[in-house]
XYZ file of C-alpha atoms in Angstrom:
583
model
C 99.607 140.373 121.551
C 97.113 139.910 124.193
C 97.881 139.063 127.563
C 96.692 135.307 127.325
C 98.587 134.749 124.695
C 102.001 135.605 126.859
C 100.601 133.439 129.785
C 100.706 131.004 127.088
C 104.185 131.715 125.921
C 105.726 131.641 129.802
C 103.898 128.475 130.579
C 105.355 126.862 127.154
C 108.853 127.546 128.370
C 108.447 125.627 131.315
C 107.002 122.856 129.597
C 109.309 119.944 129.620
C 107.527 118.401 126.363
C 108.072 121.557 124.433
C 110.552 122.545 122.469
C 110.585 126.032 121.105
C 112.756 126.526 118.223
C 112.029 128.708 115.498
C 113.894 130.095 112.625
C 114.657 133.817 114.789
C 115.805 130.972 117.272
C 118.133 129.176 115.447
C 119.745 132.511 113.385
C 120.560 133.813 116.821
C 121.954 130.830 118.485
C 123.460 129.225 115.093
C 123.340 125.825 117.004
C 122.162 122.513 115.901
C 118.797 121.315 117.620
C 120.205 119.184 119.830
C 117.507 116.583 120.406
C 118.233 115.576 116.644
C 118.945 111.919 115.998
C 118.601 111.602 119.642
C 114.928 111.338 120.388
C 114.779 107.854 121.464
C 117.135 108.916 124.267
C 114.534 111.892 124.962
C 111.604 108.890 125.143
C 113.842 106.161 126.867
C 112.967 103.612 124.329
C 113.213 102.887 120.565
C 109.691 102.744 119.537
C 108.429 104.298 116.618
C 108.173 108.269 116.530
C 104.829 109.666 114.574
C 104.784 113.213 113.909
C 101.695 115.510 113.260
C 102.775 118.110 111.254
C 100.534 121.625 111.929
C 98.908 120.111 114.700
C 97.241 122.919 116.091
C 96.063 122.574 119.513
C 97.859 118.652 119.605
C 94.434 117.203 120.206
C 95.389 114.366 117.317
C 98.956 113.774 118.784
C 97.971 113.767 122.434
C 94.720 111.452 121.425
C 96.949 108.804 119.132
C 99.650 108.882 122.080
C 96.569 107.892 124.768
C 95.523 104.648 122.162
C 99.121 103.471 121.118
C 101.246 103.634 124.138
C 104.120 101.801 122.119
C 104.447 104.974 119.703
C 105.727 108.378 120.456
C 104.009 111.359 119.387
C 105.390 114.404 118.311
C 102.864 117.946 117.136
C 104.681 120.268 114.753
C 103.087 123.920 114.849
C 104.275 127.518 114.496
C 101.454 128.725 116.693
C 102.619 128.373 120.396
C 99.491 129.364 122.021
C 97.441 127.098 120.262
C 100.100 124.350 120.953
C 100.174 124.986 124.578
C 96.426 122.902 124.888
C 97.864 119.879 123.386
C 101.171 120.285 125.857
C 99.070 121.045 129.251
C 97.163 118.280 128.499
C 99.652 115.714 127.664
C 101.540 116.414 131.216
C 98.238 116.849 133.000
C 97.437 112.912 132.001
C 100.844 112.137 132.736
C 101.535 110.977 128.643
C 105.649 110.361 128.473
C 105.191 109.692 124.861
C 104.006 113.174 123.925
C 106.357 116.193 122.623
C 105.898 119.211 120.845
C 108.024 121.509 118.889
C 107.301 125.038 118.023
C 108.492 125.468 114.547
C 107.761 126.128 110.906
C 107.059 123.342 108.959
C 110.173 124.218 106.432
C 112.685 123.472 109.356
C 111.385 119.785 110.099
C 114.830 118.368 108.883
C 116.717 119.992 111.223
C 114.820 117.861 114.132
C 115.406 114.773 113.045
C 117.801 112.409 111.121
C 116.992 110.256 108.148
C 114.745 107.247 109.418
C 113.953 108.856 112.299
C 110.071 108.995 111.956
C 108.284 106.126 110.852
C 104.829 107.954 110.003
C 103.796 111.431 109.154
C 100.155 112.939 109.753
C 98.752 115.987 108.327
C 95.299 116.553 110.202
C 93.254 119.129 108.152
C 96.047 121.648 106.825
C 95.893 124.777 104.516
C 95.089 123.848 101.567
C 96.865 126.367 99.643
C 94.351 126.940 96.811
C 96.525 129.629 94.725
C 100.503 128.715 95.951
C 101.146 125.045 95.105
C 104.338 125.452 96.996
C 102.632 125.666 100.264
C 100.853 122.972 99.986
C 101.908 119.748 102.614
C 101.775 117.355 99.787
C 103.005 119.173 97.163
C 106.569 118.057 95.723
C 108.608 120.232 97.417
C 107.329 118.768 101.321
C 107.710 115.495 100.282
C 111.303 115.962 99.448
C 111.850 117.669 103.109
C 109.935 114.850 104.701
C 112.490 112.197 102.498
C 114.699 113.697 104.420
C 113.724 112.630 108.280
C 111.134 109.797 107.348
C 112.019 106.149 106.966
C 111.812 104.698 103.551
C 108.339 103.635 102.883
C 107.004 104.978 105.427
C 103.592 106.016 105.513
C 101.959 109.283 104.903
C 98.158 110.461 106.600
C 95.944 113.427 105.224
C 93.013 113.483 106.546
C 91.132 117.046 105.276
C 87.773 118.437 104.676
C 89.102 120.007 101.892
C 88.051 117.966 98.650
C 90.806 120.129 96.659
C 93.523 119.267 98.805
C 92.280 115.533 98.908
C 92.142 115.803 94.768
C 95.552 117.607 94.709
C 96.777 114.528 96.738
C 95.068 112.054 95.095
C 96.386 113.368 91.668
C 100.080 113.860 92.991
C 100.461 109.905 93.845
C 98.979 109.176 90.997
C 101.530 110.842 88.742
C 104.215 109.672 90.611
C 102.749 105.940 89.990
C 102.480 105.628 94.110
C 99.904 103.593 95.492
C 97.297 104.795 97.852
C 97.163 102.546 100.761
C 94.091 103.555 101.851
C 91.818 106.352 99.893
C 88.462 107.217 101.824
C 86.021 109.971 99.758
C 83.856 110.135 102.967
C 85.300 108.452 106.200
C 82.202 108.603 108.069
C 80.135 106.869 105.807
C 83.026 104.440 105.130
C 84.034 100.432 106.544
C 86.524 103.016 108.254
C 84.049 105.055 110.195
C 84.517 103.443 114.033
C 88.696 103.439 113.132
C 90.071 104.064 116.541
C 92.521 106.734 115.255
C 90.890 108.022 111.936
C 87.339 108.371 114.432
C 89.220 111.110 116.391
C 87.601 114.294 116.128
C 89.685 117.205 116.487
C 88.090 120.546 117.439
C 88.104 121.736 113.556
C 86.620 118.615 112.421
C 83.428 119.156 114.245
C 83.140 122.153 112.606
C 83.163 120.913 109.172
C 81.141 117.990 110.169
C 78.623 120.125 111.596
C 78.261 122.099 108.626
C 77.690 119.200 106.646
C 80.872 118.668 105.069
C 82.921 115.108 104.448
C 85.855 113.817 105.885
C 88.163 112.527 102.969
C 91.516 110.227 103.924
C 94.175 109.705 102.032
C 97.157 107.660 103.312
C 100.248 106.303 101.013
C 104.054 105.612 102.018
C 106.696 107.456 100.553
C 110.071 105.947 98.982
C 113.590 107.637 98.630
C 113.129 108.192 95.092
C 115.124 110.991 94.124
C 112.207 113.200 91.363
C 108.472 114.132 92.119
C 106.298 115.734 89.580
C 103.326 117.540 90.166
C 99.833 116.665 88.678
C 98.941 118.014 85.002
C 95.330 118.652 86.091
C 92.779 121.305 86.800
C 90.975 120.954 90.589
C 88.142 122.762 91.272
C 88.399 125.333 93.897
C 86.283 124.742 97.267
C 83.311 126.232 97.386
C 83.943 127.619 101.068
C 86.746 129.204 103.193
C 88.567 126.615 104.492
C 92.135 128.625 105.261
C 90.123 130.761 107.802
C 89.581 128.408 110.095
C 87.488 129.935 112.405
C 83.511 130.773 113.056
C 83.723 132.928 109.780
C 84.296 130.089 107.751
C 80.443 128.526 108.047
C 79.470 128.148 104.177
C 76.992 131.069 102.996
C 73.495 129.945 102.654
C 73.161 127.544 99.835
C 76.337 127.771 98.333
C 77.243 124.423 99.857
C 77.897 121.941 96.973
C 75.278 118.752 97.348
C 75.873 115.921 95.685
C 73.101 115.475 92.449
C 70.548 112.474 92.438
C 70.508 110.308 90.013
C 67.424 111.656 88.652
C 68.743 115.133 88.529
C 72.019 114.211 86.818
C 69.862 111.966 84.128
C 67.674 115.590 83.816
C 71.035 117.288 83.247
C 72.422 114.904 80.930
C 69.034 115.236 78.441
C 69.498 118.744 78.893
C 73.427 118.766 77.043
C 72.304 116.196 74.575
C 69.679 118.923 73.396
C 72.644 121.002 73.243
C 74.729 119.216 71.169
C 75.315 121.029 67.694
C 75.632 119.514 64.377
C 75.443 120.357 61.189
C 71.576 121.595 59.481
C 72.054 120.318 55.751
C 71.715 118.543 54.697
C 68.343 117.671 56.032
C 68.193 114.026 55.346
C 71.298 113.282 57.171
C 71.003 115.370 60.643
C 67.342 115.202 60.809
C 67.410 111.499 61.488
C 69.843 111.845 64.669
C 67.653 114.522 66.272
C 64.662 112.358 65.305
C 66.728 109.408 67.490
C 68.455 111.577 70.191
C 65.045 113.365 71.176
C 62.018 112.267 69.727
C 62.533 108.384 70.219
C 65.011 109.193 73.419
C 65.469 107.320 76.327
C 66.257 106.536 79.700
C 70.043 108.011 79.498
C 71.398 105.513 81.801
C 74.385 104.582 80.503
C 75.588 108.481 80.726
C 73.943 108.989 83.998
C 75.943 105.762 85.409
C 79.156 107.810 84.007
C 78.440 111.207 85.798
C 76.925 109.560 88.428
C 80.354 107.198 89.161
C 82.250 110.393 88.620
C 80.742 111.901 91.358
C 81.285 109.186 93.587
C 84.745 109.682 93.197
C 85.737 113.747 93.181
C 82.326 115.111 94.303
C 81.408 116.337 90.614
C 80.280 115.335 87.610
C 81.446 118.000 84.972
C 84.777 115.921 84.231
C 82.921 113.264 82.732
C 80.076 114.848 81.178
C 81.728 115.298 77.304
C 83.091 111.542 77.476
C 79.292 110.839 79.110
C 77.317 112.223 76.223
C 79.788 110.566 73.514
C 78.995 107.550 75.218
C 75.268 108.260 74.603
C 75.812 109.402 71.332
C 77.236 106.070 70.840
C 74.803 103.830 72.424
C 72.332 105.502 70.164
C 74.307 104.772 67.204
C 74.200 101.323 67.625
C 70.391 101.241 68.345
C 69.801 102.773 65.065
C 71.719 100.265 63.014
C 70.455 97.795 65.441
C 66.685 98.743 63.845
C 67.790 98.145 60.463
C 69.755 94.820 60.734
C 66.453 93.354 63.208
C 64.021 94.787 60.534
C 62.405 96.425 63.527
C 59.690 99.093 63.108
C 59.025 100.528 66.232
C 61.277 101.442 69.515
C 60.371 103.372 72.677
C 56.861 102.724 71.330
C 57.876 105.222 68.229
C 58.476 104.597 64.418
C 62.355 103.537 63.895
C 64.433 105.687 61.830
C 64.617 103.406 58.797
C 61.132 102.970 58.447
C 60.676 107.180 58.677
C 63.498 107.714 56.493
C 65.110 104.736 54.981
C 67.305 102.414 55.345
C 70.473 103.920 53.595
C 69.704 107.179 54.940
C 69.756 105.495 58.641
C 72.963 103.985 57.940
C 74.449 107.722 56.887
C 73.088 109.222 59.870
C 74.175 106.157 62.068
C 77.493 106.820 61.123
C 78.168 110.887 61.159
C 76.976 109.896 65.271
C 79.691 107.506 66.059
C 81.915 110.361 64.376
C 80.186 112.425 66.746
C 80.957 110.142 69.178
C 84.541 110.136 68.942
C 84.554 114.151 69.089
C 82.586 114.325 72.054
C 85.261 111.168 74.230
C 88.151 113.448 72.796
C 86.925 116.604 74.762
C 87.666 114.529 78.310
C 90.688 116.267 79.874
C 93.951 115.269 78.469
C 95.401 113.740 81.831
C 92.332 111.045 81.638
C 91.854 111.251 77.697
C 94.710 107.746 76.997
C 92.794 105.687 79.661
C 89.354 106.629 78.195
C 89.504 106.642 74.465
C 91.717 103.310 75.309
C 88.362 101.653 77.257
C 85.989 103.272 74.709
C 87.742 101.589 71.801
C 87.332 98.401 73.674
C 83.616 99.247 74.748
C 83.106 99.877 70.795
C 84.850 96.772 69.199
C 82.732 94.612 71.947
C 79.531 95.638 71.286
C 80.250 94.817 67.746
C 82.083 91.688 68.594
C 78.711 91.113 70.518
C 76.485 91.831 67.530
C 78.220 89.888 64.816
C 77.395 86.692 67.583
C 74.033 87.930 67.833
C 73.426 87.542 64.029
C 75.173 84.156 63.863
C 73.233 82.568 65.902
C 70.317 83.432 64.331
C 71.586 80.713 61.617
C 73.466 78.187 63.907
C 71.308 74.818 64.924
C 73.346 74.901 68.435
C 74.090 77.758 70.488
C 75.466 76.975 74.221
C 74.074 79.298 77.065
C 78.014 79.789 77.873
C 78.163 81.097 74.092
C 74.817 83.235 74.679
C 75.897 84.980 77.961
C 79.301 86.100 76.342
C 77.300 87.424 73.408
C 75.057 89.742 75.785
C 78.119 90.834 78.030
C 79.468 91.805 74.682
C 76.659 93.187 73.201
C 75.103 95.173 76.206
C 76.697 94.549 79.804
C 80.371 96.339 78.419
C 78.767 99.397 77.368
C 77.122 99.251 81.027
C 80.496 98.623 82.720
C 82.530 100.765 80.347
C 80.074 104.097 81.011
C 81.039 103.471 84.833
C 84.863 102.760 84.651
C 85.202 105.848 82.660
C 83.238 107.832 85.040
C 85.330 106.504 87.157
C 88.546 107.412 85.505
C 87.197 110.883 84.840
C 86.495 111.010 88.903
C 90.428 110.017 89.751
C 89.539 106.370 90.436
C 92.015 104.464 91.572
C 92.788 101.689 89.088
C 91.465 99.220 91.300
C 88.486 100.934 91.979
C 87.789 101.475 88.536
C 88.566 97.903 87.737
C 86.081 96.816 90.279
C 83.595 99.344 89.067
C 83.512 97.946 85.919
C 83.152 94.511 86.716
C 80.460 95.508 88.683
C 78.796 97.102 85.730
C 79.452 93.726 83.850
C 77.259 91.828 86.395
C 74.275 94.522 86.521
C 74.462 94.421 82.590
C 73.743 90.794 82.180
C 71.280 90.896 84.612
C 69.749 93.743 83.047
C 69.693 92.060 79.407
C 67.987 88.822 80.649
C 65.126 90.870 82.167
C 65.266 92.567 78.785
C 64.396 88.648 77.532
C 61.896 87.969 79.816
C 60.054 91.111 78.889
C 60.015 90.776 75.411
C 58.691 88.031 75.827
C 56.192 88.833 78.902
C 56.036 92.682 78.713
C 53.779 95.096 77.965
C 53.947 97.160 74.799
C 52.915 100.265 75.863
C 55.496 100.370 78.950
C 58.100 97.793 77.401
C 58.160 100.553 74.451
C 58.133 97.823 71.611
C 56.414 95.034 70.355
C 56.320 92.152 72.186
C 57.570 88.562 70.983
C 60.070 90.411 68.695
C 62.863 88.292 69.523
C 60.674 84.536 69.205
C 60.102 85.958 65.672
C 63.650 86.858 64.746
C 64.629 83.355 65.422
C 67.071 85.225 68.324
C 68.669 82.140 70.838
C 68.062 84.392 74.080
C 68.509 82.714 77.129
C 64.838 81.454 77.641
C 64.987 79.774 74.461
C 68.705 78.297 74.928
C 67.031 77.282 78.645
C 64.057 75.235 77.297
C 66.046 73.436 75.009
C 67.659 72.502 77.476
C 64.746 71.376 79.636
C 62.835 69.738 77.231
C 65.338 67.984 75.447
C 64.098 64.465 74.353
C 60.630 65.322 74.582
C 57.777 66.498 72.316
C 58.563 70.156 73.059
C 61.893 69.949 71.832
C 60.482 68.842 68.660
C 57.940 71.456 68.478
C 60.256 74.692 69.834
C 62.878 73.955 67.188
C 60.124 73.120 64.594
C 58.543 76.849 65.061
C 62.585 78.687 64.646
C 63.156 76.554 61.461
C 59.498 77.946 59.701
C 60.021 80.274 56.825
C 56.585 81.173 56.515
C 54.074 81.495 59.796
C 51.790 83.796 61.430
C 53.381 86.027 63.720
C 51.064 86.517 66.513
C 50.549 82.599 66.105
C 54.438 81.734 66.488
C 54.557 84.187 69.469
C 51.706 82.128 71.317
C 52.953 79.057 70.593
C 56.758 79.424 71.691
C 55.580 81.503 74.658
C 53.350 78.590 76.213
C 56.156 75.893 75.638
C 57.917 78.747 77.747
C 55.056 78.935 80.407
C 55.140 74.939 80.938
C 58.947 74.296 81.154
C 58.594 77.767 83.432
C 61.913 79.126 81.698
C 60.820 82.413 83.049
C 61.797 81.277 86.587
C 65.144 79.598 85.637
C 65.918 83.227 83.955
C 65.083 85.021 87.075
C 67.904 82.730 89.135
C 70.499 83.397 86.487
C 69.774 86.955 86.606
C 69.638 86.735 90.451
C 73.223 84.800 90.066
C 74.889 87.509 87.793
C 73.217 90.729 90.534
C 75.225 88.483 93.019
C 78.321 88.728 91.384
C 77.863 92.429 90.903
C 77.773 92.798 94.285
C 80.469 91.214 95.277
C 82.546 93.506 92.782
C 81.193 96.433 93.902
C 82.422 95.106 97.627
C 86.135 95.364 96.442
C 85.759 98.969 96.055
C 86.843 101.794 98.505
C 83.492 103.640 98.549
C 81.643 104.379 101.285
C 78.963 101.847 102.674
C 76.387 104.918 101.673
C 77.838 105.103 98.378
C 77.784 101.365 97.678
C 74.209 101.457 98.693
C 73.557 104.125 96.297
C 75.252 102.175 93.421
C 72.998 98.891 93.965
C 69.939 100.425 94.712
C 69.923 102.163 90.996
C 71.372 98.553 90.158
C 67.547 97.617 91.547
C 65.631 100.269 90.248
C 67.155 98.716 86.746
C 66.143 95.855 87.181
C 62.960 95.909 88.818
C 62.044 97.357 84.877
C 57.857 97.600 84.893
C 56.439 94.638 82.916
């Protein structure tokens, strides 16, 4: 032991905030701690004790005790010498409501009595990778801290460790206790200026200034009388964060960043190529590669999945099987989409009924929802309930959605109330459902995920009424089909619902409804002739405020979440580049 060290040790038994008593202590003595149950004697008042439990060198404790004078701080650590800073400090600013007791963490109940401490922090501990039981959240701590802390009283992490944050996060969850506050990256959070969460301890600076985010995690703990642990695989940090010292800066490149949204759409065309079904027969698998990869696609609804994912654990890989079924699916229903609109032609390329046939379509459509289902039932087994639970629901809406799509094909009077619940149906749930089980797969919270969703909802309505306008005002090379397809299937979109509306009593009432009631016409003739009704009731303007009003609401949802500001900027700005679709 070096000579410091014992400088340390003298000056700490002088100390009249310390209090050294360790097991070798106690086994020699064999007599109670006598401070125990007494502590507001110690403090000369009965306000609330707060304990930091491994704080190191007590810069939290002493910090918190300097902002909340009507609190009393106590730092829990086995290392004296580190402890000692935090104690010289505290007398040196003259703090009375500052202790400190040398101790293992194990021996915490022999301090205090049952609702004794009102709040527990744990700034940045071990996370214990490989031995669950040394973990400060696991099962086993939280029935010591039962023991001292008041019922309901609330729990801190704060970490740089996204396992240990997971591990937490995962824990509560399977003990059905709610997070009071769960922060993925406090620094880019509503939280970020938080006089106490802002403090910077001389660890945190090192993770911060190696690029890493601050997670917080904070939930109060009852007397109940079981724990379980969490059922789930965490991924391992990709760094040494037990060292805790200058040999823990992250090798060159092996620092995890977060993938773009670009990147994880990349990676999600890569696994669909990987996919594997069956070669023969011919007629029936050739079709779905022909759809999956020849005809393709933009891939959003998986990339919103992986992408929500990683909002929420930092990783994408738990969603990606339940990702690509949900592409698999999507793709599905375009194909049998093509055969009920008689269309011939998507993403500018011949539809699969029109290559094929129509019966052989409707085989192939179906072996992918199958496909479908095998790929959702891969998600992990903790997650699996809540996700095949929403995809079932995602699956019987979009049908739901469809079936009102072809009625109103046939029905004289369709409201615009009626129209908007057939397209959140039809395309904004398989939108919102792609995100809330991303979400799910991340270890969303369920009001997160709940907000998520409805989120999705809003961006999926908006995102189908600029799918109106341009099929109506797009551009067939860029839109990727024809144009005026939906004026010539007689479908009651939105602009057509809206100049009913507008025009009602007049001339071009007469003359709109006149055009969807011909059996015979020319098409390009029909198209011009609806589409200029459109241009002088300018429905195309009325459509842009309703999809203005629905991005509105998204946002708002999106504003009940706990992400980060950054990360709710991230969210609506692929929300934009959606929308702002090239005409």
């Amino acid at each position: 032991m070096g000579k410091g060290k014992l400088a340390k040790f003298s000056d700490m038994d002088a100390f009249e905030n310390v209090f050294q008593y360790t097991y070798g202590v106690w086994s020699e003595t064999g007599k109670p701690f006598e401070k125990k149950g007494q502590w507001s004697s110690y403090f000369g008042n009965n306000n609330p004790i707060v304990l930091e439990l491994g704080c190191g060198k007590g810069e939290y404790t002493v910090a918190q005790a300097e902002l909340n004078k009507d609190k009393n701080y106590i730092g829990v650590d086995i290392k004296g010498a580190r402890m000692w800073t935090g104690a010289k400090d505290a007398l040196q600013k003259g703090l009375k409501n500052v202790a400190f007791i040398r101790t293992s963490i194990e021996m915490i109940s022999a301090f205090f009595e049952k609702g004794e401490v009102s709040e527990i922090w744990l700034t940045f501990p071990d996370p214990q990778m490989k031995k669950q039981n040394k973990r400060l959240t696991s099962t086993g701590f939280l029935r010591l801290y039962q023991q001292i802390l008041a019922t309901n009283g609330m729990m801190n992490l704060k970490t740089d460790s996204q396992f240990m944050f997971t591990y937490t996060d995962e824990l509560i969850k399977a003990n059905n206790i709610e997070a009071v506050e769960r922060i993925t990256d406090l620094y880019a959070s509503a939280k970020a200026n938080d006089p106490v969460l802002s403090i910077k301890t001389y660890y945190e600076q090192q993770w911060l200034g190696r690029g890493i985010t601050i997670k917080y995690i904070s939930f109060r703990l009852d007397d109940r009388k079981n724990f379980v642990e969490p059922d789930v695989e965490i991924e391992y940090d990709s760094y040494r964060s037990f060292g805790r010292n200058a040999r823990t800066i992250l090798p060159q490149g092996k620092q995890k960043e977060p993938k773009t949204f670009k990147q994880i759409t990349e990676y999600v065309r890569e696994h669909l190529a990987k996919v594997k079904f069956k070669t023969k027969p011919e007629g029936l698998y050739e079709p779905i590669a022909y759809e999956l990869c020849e005809i393709g696609g933009k891939r959003l609804r998986p990339a919103f999945a992986l992408f929500a994912c990683q909002l929420f654990c930092g990783d994408i890989k738990p969603a990606l099987s339940a990702a690509i079924g949900l592409e698999m699916f999507h793709n599905f229903t375009l194909l049998h989409d093509d055969i009920m609109d008689k269309a011939d032609k998507r993403r500018s390329k011949p539809t699969v009924h029109c290559v094929w046939d129509e019966n052989t379509a409707i085989l192939s459509g179906d072996t992918m929802m199958a496909k479908a289902y095998e790929l959702i039932a891969q998600t992990k087994p903790k997650q699996l309930p809540a996700v095949l639970r929403l995809f079932n629901e995602t699956v019987i809406g979009v049908m739901e959605g469809q079936q009102y799509d072809m009625n109103f094909e046939t029905r004289d009077h369709v409201t615009i109330d009626e129209y908007l619940e057939m397209i959140r149906l039809k395309t904004a749930v398989l939108l919102a459902g792609s995100l809330k089980i991303g979400a799910i797969c991340g270890g969303a919270s369920k009001e997160d995920a709940d907000a998520l969703y409805e989120f999705g909802i809003g961006v999926g309505l908006s995102f189908q009424l600029c799918d109106d306008v341009l099929d109506v005002y797009g551009n067939t090379e860029v839109f990727g089909k024809n144009i005026g397809g939906d004026i010539v299937e007689n479908k009651k979109t939105f602009l057509y619902l809206k100049a009913l509306e507008l025009a009602k009593g007049t001339a071009e009432e007469t003359s709109l409804i006149s055009w969807f009631k011909k059996a015979e016409f020319d098409r390009q003739e029909k198209i011009s002739a609806v589409t200029a009704i459109y241009d002088r009731l300018d429905v195309r303007k009325v459509t842009q405020l309703e999809m203005d009003k629905q991005y509105e609401d998204a946002k708002k949802a999106l504003e009940k979440t706990s992400l980060s500001k950054e990360q709710k900027e991230q969210l609506l700005q692929l929300a934009n580049d959606l929308l702002k679709r090239e005409s």
